[in-house]
Amino acid sequence: MTRTLHVIIDSESDRSDLEDTLVALDAGEDVDPEPSTLSVEDLETFGRLFRPTNLELLEAIATHDPSSIRELARVVGRHPPEVTQNVTELADYGLVELEQDGRAKRPVVWYDEIDVDIPIGRHSPDTARA
């Protein structure tokens, strides 16, 4: 079963759906296979979260299952403090979970794919052209 994270850009950002999924995962419950949704407040934030270095981290976490952020830094060939900062930001948005493993924090991604909707214009029935 593929688990999908759906990302939208919405100025009225609401992460409650994503937070419910994360709580269920933490409790060891099965999660709904329907996509969970992460609302990102604007295109600038989206660009920061999904810049190439962060995508490389997400892929490395999913592929290598590192036991700590330090190990993740070794896998991607970057300095641990920089990787820690990036992973913390990803965790703040729910893109990565940090599981306490002794003194280390183990980064985990709980989804298999990311589906993104990027609006290029706002259209309402009043502004749509016939």
PDB file of C-alpha atoms in Angstrom, residues 1-5 31-36 110-115:
ATOM      1  CA  MET A   1       0.000   0.000   0.000  1.00  0.00           C
ATOM      2  CA  THR A   2       1.409   3.395  -1.013  1.00  0.00           C
ATOM      3  CA  ARG A   3       1.027   6.192   1.521  1.00  0.00           C
ATOM      4  CA  THR A   4       0.753   9.620  -0.070  1.00  0.00           C
ATOM      5  CA  LEU A   5       1.308  13.059   1.410  1.00  0.00           C
ATOM      6  CA  VAL A  31      -3.457   5.156   9.049  1.00  0.00           C
ATOM      7  CA  ASP A  32      -6.014   5.767   6.356  1.00  0.00           C
ATOM      8  CA  PRO A  33      -4.485   5.053   2.936  1.00  0.00           C
ATOM      9  CA  GLU A  34      -6.124   8.235   1.645  1.00  0.00           C
ATOM     10  CA  PRO A  35      -3.602  11.060   1.324  1.00  0.00           C
ATOM     11  CA  SER A  36      -2.971  13.255   4.323  1.00  0.00           C
ATOM     12  CA  TRP A 110       5.989   7.881   6.968  1.00  0.00           C
ATOM     13  CA  TYR A 111       4.876   8.374   3.358  1.00  0.00           C
ATOM     14  CA  ASP A 112       6.037   6.830   0.095  1.00  0.00           C
ATOM     15  CA  GLU A 113       5.242   9.682  -2.257  1.00  0.00           C
ATOM     16  CA  ILE A 114       4.392  13.369  -2.285  1.00  0.00           C
ATOM     17  CA  ASP A 115       1.606  14.746  -4.449  1.00  0.00           C
TER      18      ASP A 115
END
